Structure formats: C-alpha cells, structure tokens
Coordinates of C-alpha atoms in Angstrom, one line a residue:
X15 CA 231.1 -81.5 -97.7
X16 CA 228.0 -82.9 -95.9
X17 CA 225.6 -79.8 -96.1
X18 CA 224.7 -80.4 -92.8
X19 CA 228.1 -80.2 -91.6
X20 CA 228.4 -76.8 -94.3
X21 CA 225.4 -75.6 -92.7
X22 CA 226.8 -75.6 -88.9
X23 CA 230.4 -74.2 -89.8
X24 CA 228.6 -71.2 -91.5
X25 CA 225.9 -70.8 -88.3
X26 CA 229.3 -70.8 -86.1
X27 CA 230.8 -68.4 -88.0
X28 CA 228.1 -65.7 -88.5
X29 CA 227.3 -66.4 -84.1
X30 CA 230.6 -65.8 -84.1
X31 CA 231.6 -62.9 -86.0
X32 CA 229.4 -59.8 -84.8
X33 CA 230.0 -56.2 -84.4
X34 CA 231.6 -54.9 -80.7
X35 CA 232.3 -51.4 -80.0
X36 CA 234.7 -51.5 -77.1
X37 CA 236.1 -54.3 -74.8
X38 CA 233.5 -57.0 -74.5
X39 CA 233.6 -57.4 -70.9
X40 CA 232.5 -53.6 -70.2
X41 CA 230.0 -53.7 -73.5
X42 CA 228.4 -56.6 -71.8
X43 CA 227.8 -54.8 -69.1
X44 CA 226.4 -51.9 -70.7
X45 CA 224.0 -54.1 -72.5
X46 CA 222.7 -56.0 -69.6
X47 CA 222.2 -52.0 -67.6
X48 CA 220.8 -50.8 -70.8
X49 CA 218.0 -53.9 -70.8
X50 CA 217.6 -53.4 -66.8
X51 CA 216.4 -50.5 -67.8
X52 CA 214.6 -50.9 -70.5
X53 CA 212.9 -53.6 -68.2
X54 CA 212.1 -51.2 -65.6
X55 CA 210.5 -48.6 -67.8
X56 CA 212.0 -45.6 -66.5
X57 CA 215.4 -43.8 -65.3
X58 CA 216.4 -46.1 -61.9
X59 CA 217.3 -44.1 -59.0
X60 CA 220.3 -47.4 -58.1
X61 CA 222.1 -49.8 -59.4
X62 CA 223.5 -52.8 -58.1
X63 CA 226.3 -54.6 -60.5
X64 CA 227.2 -58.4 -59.6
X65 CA 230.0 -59.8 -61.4
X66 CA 232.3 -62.7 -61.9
X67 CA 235.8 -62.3 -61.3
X68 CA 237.2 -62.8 -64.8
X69 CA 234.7 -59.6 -65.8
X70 CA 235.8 -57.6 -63.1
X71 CA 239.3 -58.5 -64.2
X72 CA 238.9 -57.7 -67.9
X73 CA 236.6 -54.5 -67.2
X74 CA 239.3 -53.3 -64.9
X75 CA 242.0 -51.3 -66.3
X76 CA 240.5 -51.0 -69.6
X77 CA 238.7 -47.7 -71.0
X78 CA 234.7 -47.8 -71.9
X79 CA 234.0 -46.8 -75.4
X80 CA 232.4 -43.3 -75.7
X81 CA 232.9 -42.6 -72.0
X82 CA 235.8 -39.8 -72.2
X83 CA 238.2 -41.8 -70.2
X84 CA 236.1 -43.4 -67.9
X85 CA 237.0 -47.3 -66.5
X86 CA 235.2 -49.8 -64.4
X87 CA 231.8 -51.4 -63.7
X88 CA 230.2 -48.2 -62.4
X89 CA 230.8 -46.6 -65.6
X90 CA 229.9 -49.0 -68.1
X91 CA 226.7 -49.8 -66.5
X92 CA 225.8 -46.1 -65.7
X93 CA 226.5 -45.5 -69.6
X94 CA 224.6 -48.4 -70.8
X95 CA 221.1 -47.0 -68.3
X96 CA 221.5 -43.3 -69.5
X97 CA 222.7 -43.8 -73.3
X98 CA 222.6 -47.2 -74.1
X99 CA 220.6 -49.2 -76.8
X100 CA 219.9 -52.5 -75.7
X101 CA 218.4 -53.4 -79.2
X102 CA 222.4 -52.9 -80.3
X103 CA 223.6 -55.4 -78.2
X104 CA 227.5 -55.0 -78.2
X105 CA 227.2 -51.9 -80.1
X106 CA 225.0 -50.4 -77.3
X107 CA 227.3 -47.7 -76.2
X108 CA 227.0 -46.3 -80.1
X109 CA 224.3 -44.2 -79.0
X110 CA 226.0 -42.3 -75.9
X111 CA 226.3 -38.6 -76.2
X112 CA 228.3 -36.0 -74.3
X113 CA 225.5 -34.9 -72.5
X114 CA 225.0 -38.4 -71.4
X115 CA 228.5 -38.9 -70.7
X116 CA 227.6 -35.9 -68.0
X117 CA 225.1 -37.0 -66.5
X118 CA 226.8 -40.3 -65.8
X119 CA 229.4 -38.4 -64.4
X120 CA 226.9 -36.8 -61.9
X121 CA 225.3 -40.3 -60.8
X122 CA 228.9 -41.5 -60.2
X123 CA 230.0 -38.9 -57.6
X124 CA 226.5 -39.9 -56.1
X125 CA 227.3 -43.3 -55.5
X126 CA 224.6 -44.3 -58.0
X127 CA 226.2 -47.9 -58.8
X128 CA 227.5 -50.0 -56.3
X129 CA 229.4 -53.1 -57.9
X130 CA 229.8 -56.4 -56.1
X131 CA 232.1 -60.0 -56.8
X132 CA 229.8 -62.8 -57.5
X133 CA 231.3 -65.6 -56.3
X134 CA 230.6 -69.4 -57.3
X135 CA 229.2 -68.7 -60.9
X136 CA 230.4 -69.2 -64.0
X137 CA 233.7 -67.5 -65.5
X138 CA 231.4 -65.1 -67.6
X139 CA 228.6 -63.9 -65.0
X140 CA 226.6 -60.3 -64.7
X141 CA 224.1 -59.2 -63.0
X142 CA 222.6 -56.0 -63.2
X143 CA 219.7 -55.0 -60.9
X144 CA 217.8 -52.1 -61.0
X145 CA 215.1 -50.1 -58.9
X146 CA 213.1 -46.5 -58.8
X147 CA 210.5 -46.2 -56.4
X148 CA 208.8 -49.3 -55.9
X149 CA 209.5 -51.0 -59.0
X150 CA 212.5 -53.3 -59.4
X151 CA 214.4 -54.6 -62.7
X152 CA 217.4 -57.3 -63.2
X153 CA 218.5 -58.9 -66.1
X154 CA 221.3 -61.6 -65.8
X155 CA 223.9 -62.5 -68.2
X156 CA 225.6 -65.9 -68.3
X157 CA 228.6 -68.0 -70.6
X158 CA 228.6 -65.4 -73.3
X159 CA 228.4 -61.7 -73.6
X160 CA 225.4 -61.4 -75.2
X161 CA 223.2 -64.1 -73.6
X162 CA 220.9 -62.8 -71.1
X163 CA 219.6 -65.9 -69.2
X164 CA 216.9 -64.0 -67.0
X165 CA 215.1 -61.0 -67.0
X166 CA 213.0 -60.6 -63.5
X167 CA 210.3 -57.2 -63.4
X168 CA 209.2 -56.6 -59.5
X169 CA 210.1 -60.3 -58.5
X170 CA 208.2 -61.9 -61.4
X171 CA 210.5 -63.8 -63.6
X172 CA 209.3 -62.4 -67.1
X173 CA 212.3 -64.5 -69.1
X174 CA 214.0 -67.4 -68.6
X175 CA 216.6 -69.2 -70.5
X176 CA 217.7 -73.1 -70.2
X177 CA 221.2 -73.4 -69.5
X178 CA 223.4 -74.7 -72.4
X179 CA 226.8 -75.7 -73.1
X180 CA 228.4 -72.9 -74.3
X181 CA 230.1 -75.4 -77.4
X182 CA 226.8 -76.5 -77.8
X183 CA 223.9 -73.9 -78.9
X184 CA 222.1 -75.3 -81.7
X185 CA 221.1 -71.9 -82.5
X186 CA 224.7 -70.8 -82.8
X187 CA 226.2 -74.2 -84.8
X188 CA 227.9 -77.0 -82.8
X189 CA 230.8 -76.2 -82.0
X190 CA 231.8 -80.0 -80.9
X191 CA 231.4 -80.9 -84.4
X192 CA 234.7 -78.6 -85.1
X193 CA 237.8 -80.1 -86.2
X194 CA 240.1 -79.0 -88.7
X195 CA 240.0 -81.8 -91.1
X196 CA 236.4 -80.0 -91.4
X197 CA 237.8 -77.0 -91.1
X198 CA 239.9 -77.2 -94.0
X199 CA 237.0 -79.4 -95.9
X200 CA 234.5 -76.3 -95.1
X201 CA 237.3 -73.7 -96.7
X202 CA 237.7 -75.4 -99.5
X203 CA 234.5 -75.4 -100.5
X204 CA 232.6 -72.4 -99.5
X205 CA 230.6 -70.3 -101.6
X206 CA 231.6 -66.3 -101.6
X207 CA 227.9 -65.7 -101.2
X208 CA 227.6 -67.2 -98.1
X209 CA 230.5 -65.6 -96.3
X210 CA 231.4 -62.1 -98.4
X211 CA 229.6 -59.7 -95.9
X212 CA 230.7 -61.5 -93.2
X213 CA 234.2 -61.3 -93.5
X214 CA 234.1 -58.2 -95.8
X215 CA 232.8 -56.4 -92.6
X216 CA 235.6 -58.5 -90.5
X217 CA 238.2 -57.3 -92.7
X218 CA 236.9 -53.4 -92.7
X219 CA 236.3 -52.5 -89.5
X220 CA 239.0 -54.3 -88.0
X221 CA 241.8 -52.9 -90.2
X222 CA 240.4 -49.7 -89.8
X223 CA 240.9 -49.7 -86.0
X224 CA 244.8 -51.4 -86.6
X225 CA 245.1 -47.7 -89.3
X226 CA 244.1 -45.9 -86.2
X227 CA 246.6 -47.4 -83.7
X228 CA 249.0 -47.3 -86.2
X229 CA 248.5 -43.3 -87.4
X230 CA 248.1 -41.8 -83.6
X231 CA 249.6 -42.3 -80.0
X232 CA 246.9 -44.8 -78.5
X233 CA 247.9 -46.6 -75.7
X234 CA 251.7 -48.1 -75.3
X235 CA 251.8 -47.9 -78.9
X236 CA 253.2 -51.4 -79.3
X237 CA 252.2 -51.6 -83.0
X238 CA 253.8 -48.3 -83.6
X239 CA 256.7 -49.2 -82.0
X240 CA 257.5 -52.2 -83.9
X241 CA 257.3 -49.8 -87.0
X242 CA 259.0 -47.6 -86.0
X243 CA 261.7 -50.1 -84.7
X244 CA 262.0 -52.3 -88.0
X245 CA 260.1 -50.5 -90.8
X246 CA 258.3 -51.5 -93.4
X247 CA 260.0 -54.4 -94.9
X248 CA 259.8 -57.3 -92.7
X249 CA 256.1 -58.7 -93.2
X250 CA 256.2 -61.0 -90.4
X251 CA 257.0 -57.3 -88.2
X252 CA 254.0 -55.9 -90.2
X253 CA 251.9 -58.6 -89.3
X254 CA 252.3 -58.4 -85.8
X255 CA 251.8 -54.6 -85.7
X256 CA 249.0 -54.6 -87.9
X257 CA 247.3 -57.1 -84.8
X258 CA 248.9 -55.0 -82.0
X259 CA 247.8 -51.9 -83.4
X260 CA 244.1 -52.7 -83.1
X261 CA 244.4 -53.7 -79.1
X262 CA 246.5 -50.5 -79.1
X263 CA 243.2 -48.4 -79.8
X264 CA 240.9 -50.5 -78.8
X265 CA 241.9 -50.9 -75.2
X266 CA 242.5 -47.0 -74.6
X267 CA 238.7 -46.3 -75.6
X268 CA 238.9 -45.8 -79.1
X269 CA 235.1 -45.7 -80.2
X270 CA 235.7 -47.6 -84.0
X271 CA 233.4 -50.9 -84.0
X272 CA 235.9 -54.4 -84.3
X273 CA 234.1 -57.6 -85.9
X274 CA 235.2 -60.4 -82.5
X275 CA 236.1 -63.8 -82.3
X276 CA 235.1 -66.0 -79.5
X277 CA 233.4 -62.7 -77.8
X278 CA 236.7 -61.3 -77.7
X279 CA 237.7 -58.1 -79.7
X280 CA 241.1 -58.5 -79.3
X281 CA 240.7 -62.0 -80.9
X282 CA 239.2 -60.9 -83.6
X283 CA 241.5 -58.3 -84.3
X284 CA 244.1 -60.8 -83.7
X285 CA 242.7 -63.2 -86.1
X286 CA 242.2 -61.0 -89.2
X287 CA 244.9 -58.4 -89.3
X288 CA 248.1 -61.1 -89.8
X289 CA 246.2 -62.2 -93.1
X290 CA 245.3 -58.7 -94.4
X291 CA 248.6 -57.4 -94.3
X292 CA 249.9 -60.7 -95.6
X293 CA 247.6 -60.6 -99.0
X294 CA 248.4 -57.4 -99.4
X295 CA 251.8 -57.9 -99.4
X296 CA 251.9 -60.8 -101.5
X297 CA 248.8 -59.6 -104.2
X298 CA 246.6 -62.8 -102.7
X299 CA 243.1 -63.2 -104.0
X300 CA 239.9 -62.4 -102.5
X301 CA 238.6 -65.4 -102.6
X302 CA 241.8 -67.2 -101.1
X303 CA 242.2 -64.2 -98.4
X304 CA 238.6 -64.9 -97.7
X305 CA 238.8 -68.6 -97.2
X306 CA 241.8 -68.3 -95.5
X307 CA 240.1 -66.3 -93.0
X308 CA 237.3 -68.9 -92.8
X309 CA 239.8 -71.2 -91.6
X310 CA 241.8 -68.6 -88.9
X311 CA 238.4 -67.8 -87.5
X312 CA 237.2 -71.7 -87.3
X313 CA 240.7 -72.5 -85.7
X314 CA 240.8 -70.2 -82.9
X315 CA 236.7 -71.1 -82.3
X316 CA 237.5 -74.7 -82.2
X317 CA 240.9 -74.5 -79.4
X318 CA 238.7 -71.9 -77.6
X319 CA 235.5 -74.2 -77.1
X320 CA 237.5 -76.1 -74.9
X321 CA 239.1 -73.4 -72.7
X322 CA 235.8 -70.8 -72.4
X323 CA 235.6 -67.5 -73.2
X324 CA 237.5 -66.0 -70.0
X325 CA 240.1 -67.7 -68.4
X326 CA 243.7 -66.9 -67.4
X327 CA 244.8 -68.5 -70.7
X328 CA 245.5 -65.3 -73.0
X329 CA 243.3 -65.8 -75.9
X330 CA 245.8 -63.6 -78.0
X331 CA 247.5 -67.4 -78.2
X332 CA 244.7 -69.0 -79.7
X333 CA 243.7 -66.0 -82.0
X334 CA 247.1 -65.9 -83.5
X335 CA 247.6 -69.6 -83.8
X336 CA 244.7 -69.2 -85.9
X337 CA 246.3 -66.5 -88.1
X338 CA 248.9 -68.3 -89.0
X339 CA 246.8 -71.5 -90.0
X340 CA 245.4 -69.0 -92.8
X341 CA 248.4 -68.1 -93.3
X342 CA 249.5 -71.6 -94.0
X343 CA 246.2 -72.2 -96.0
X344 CA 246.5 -69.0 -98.0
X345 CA 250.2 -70.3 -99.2
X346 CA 248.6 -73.3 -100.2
X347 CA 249.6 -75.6 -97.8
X348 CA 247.5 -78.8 -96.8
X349 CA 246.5 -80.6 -93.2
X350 CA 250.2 -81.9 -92.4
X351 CA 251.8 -78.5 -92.4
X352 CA 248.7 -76.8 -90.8
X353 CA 248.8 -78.9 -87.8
X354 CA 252.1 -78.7 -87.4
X355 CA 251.3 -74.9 -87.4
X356 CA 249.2 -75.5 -84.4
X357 CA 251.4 -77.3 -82.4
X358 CA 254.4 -75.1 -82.6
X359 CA 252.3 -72.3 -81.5
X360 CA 250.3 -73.2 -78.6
X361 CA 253.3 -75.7 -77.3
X362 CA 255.6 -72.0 -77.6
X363 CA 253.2 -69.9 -76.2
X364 CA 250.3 -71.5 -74.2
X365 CA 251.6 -70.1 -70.9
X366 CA 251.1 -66.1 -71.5
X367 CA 248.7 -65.4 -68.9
X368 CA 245.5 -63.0 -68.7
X369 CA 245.7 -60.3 -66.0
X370 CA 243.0 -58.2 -68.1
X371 CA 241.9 -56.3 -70.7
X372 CA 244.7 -53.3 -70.5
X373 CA 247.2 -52.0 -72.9
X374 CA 249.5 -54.8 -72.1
X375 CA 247.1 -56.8 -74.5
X376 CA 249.0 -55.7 -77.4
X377 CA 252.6 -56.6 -76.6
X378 CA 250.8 -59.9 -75.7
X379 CA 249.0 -60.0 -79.3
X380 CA 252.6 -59.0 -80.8
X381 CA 254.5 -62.0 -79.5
X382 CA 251.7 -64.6 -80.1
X383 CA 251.8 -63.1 -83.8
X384 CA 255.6 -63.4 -84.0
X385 CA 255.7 -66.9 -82.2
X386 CA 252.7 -68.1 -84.6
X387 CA 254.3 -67.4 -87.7
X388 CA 257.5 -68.9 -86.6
X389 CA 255.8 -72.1 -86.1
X390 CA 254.2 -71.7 -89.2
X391 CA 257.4 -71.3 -90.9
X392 CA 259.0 -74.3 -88.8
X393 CA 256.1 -76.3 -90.5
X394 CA 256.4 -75.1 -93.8
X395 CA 260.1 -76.8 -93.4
X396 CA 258.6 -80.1 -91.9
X397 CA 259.9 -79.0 -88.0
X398 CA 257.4 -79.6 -85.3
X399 CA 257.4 -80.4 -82.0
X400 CA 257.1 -84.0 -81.0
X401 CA 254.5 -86.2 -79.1
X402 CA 255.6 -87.1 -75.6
X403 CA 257.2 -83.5 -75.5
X404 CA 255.5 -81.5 -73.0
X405 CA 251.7 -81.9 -73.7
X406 CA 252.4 -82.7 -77.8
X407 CA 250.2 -85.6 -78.9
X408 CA 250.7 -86.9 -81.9
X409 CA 247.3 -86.0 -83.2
X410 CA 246.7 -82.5 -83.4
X411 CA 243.4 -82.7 -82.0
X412 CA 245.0 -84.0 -78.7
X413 CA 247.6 -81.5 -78.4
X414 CA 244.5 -78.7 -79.0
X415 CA 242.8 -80.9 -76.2
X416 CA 245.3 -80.6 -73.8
X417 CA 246.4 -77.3 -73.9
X418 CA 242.3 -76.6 -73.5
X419 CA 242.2 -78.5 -70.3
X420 CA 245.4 -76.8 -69.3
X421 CA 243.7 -73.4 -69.9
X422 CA 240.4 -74.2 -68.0
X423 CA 241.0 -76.8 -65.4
X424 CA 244.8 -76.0 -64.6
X425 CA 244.7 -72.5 -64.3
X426 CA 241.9 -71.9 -62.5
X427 CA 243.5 -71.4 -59.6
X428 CA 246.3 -69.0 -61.5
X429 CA 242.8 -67.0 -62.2
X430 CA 241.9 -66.6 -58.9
X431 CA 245.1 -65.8 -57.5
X432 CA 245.3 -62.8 -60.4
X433 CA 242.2 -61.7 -59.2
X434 CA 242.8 -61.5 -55.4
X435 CA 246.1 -59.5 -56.6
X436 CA 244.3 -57.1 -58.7
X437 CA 241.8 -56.5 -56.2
X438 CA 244.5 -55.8 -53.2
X439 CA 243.4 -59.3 -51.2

C-alpha cells in the first residue's frame, strides 16, 4: 500500500478512536463549560448554553456521566464548570465528585444555566458563554465534539479556528481518500505496532461496559433480554447483545469510559463488540480480530463521512454494517462478499431513525446487529440486493453514496420535525 495512503488510514483511525466517558453530545458540552471556565479564570456566577437541535436532541433523555441521575443541558454544563477537566476532553466529567455533584445541584434550583436552540448552524453546534462580575468567557464548538472553533475572553477573540470540512482535516487523515478497496488494502497490511494500543484499548473498555449491561439491570435491559430470551448458544444473539449491552449502560449514566466511532459511543460500542464475541467464539487470532476491527472501524468512518455526525439517520446502521464487514473479513472473505455485506445492510435498515440518545438506542443497535449479520450471511451465499432496486447501485461505493445523501439531505427535514416533537412545538 502507498505509505502515504498507510499513513492517512492510521491518522483516521487514532482521530477516530478516543476515550468518551458518557454520551458525546452531553460530554461535549461539559467540555466546552469546563474550557468557558477555564477561560474566564474563576467560578461564573451564569451560564448561557446555545445549542443545535440535534444536541439538544441527543442530550435530552439521556443520563450525564457522574451526575447521580441528572439529564439535560443545564446539567452537563453546570458539571463540566464545577468538576470538569477541560485538559480531558471527552473524559472531562472523570474528575467530578459528590461534593461537586451538590453543588451543581444548588446552582440548578437557582437558575444558574439557562439553555437556548441555536438555530441556522451546523447539525453539531455549542455554545457555552460565561460571566462573573465584569468579566465574560465563551468558547464555541462546531462539526465535531471536540473541536472548539472559538474562544472569546471579555469580547476579545483570543482563538480562532478556520472552518473545515469535517471529511477533510488534514490533521485528522482524509477521510475522502476512504474506500474500501483501501480499506481492505490497509487491513491487510498493517503492522500490529501501529494499531495494538489502539484497538487493545477499543476492545477493553468497550467490552467492559457491554459485561456491565449484561451483569446488572441498566436501562431496558435489551442486551439482557436477548440472553435471557435465547441463551447462550446462538452467536449471532450474542453478538447483538454483546452491542446492546454497552448502549444499555452507557445511556443510563453508567460512568465506564467507551473507545467511539465517528464521535459516537454507541458506534463504537456497536462496532467492536459483534467481533469480540465472534473471535471468542470461534478461537480467532489477535492479529486477524485486530485487522478485522481495522476494517469495521474504517467502514462505518467512510458511510458516515457522507451523512455527518448527527443526523436523523441512526448511526447504529452504519456502526453495525461495519461489524459485520469484519466479520466477513475475519472469516476470510474478500471485496465481492464484503460489499455485498454493505449493501444488504444499509438497503435493510437505512430507514431507523434518530429521536436521541435514550435507552431505545439499544433495541436499535440490536436489530442493526441482527440485520447486519444477515446480510453478511446472504453474501457469504452470493445473495445481494440488486442495482436499480431501491437506491442499490451496482458499485458499492454508490449505494454507500446514496444512502449518505439520503441520511443528510433527505432527512433533514425528518430531523426537524423530531425535534419540534420532542420539544412540544
């Protein structure tokens, strides 16, 4: 492989794969409140929160990390300004004690934060401005969760950031240059050195938090309940409750760190679990588990550059069509089946729609799992779906095409209308 071409699959993978702790949405928040403050210098006395709708709608129903049950804006930015470490980025909550927990608490019932829509931004949009006295603070965030694009101290912009395409950040690997003929190519050929921490720590953490969801009553319990439902012998079952079991925990607060995909938690989770539980199962190698996540986490990355990070596409859809692509690699199969793979599952189940981050995320990672690995075992047997059916091309990078501009241009108004529902309009 061209070692430039090596090079940018690796920078897209390590910008990529980072630590979370919580839902993104809320975590961003908390780290743009906990660099407001930082930026101010000392405890604010208010706090005004400006978001887009797809972060109101993710930060919702959800629980923030290290909180004690606590949900919404107000609370995520009150914890990242009273306990939060900027300098953690989405870990910044890690720091949060119980005494801080109180004191937010306090600032709530005083109407310390008021939160706001932001309308005509981007999909990903926060602003978080801050004040004590006579000094002021506000940091923005734009396109991702962890890039602040301006930080303004008393009126003076100290930082500003030129806007980029979010596919294409030289700094974090072009993600343009993604397809999976590369993919594969990059798989085959890369060295354990470069990715072992990486998607050792992937493989950790985010099977820890699937144990969790699995051993106590988080959430609806969808992973436990297919369990419970079908035991332990069908490993297409176990793969999908291994995945479910992680959103289980993960949207009901539970404070274990996940390693994401596309900024998304429940992506990563999504992505990693299916092939864990599958090597397992079937005594796979390191190395072949390892490259096999390569390519699930490269997959997903490459259908998602073309939808965004929030949308009212479900991402649970991308994530698990990217499982079962290492899957399909892991079993040894080649480009022909692989694609097929793809097809089968976004053309299945493209349409699930995003309403939020909320315990619903893991029936919806559950049957995006299931519906994956049925299309990968369709392939395996040379079924597919057909070009001219529905929006099947017969190129694989069309069909990924279309069902991106489906995502982000087509239901954008879908988005808005979930929005003005959520918020009583």
């Amino acid at each position: 492989m061209d070692c430039k071409l090596y090079e940018n699959h690796l920078a897209i993978l390590k910008s990529e794969l980072i630590v979370a702790l919580g839902c993104t949405e809320p975590i961003a928040i908390a780290y743009g409140a906990a660099k407001a403050r930082e930026t101010l210098g000392v405890m604010p006395e208010r706090c005004l929160v400006r978001c887009s709708g797809n972060i109101i709608k993710n930060v919702k129903g959800v629980v923030v990390p290290m909180s004690k049950g606590m949900r919404g804006m107000d609370a995520a930015a009150a914890l990242g300004i009273v306990g939060g470490d900027a300098s953690q980025a989405l870990a910044v909550l890690e720091s949060v004690s119980d005494a801080d927990v109180e004191t937010v608490r306090r600032l709530l019932a005083d109407g310390f934060c008021i939160c706001e829509l932001a309308e005509g931004v981007e999909n990903l949009y926060i602003s978080v401005a801050v004040n004590a006295q006579a000094h002021s603070a506000e940091v923005e965030i734009r396109d991702y969760h962890t890039n602040i694009t301006k930080i303004v101290r008393d009126g003076d912009v100290i930082y500003a950031k030129e806007q980029q395409s979010a596919a294409v950040d030289k700094e974090k690997g072009d993600k343009t240059l993604l397809n999976l003929h590369n993919i594969l190519e990059f798989a085959n050929c890369v060295h354990m050195a470069d990715i072992e921490d990486l998607i050792g720590k992937q493989i950790a953490y985010n099977t820890a938090i699937s144990e969790e969801g699995l051993k106590d009553p988080w959430g609806a319990q969808v992973g436990r309940t297919l369990v419970e439902n079908d035991g332990e012998q069908d490993i297409k079952v176990i793969a999908a409750a291994a995945a479910a079991a992680g959103s289980d925990a993960r949207m009901s607060g539970c404070s274990l760190p996940v390693v994401i995909n596309s900024g998304s938690g429940n992506q990563g989770i999504t992505v990693t679990m299916p092939i864990v539980a599958y090597a397992k199962r079937f005594g796979v190698s390191k190395e072949k588990m390892y490259a096999a996540l390569c390519v699930a986490n490269l997959v997903s990355i490459h259908q998602k550059k073309y939808i965004g990070s929030l949308s009212a596409y479900c991402g649970a859809v991308s994530a698990a069509a990217g499982a079962a692509c290492g899957l399909a690699y892991m079993s040894g199969a080649g480009y022909s089946e692989i694609s097929k793979t793809i097809t089968n599952t976004i053309c299945t189940t493209g349409g699930i729609v995003c309403d939020g981050a909320k315990s619903s995320c893991a029936a919806k990672i559950a049957a995006s799992v299931t519906a994956a690995i049925t299309g990968w075992q369709m392939a395996k047997k040379e079924r597919a779906f057909q070009p001219g059916e529905g929006l099947v091309e017969e190129d694989v990078e069309d069909t990924i095409a279309n069902i991106g501009r489906m995502g982000r241009d087509g239901m954008r108004s879908t988005d808005v209308e979930i929005l003005n529902i959520m918020l009583g309009h």
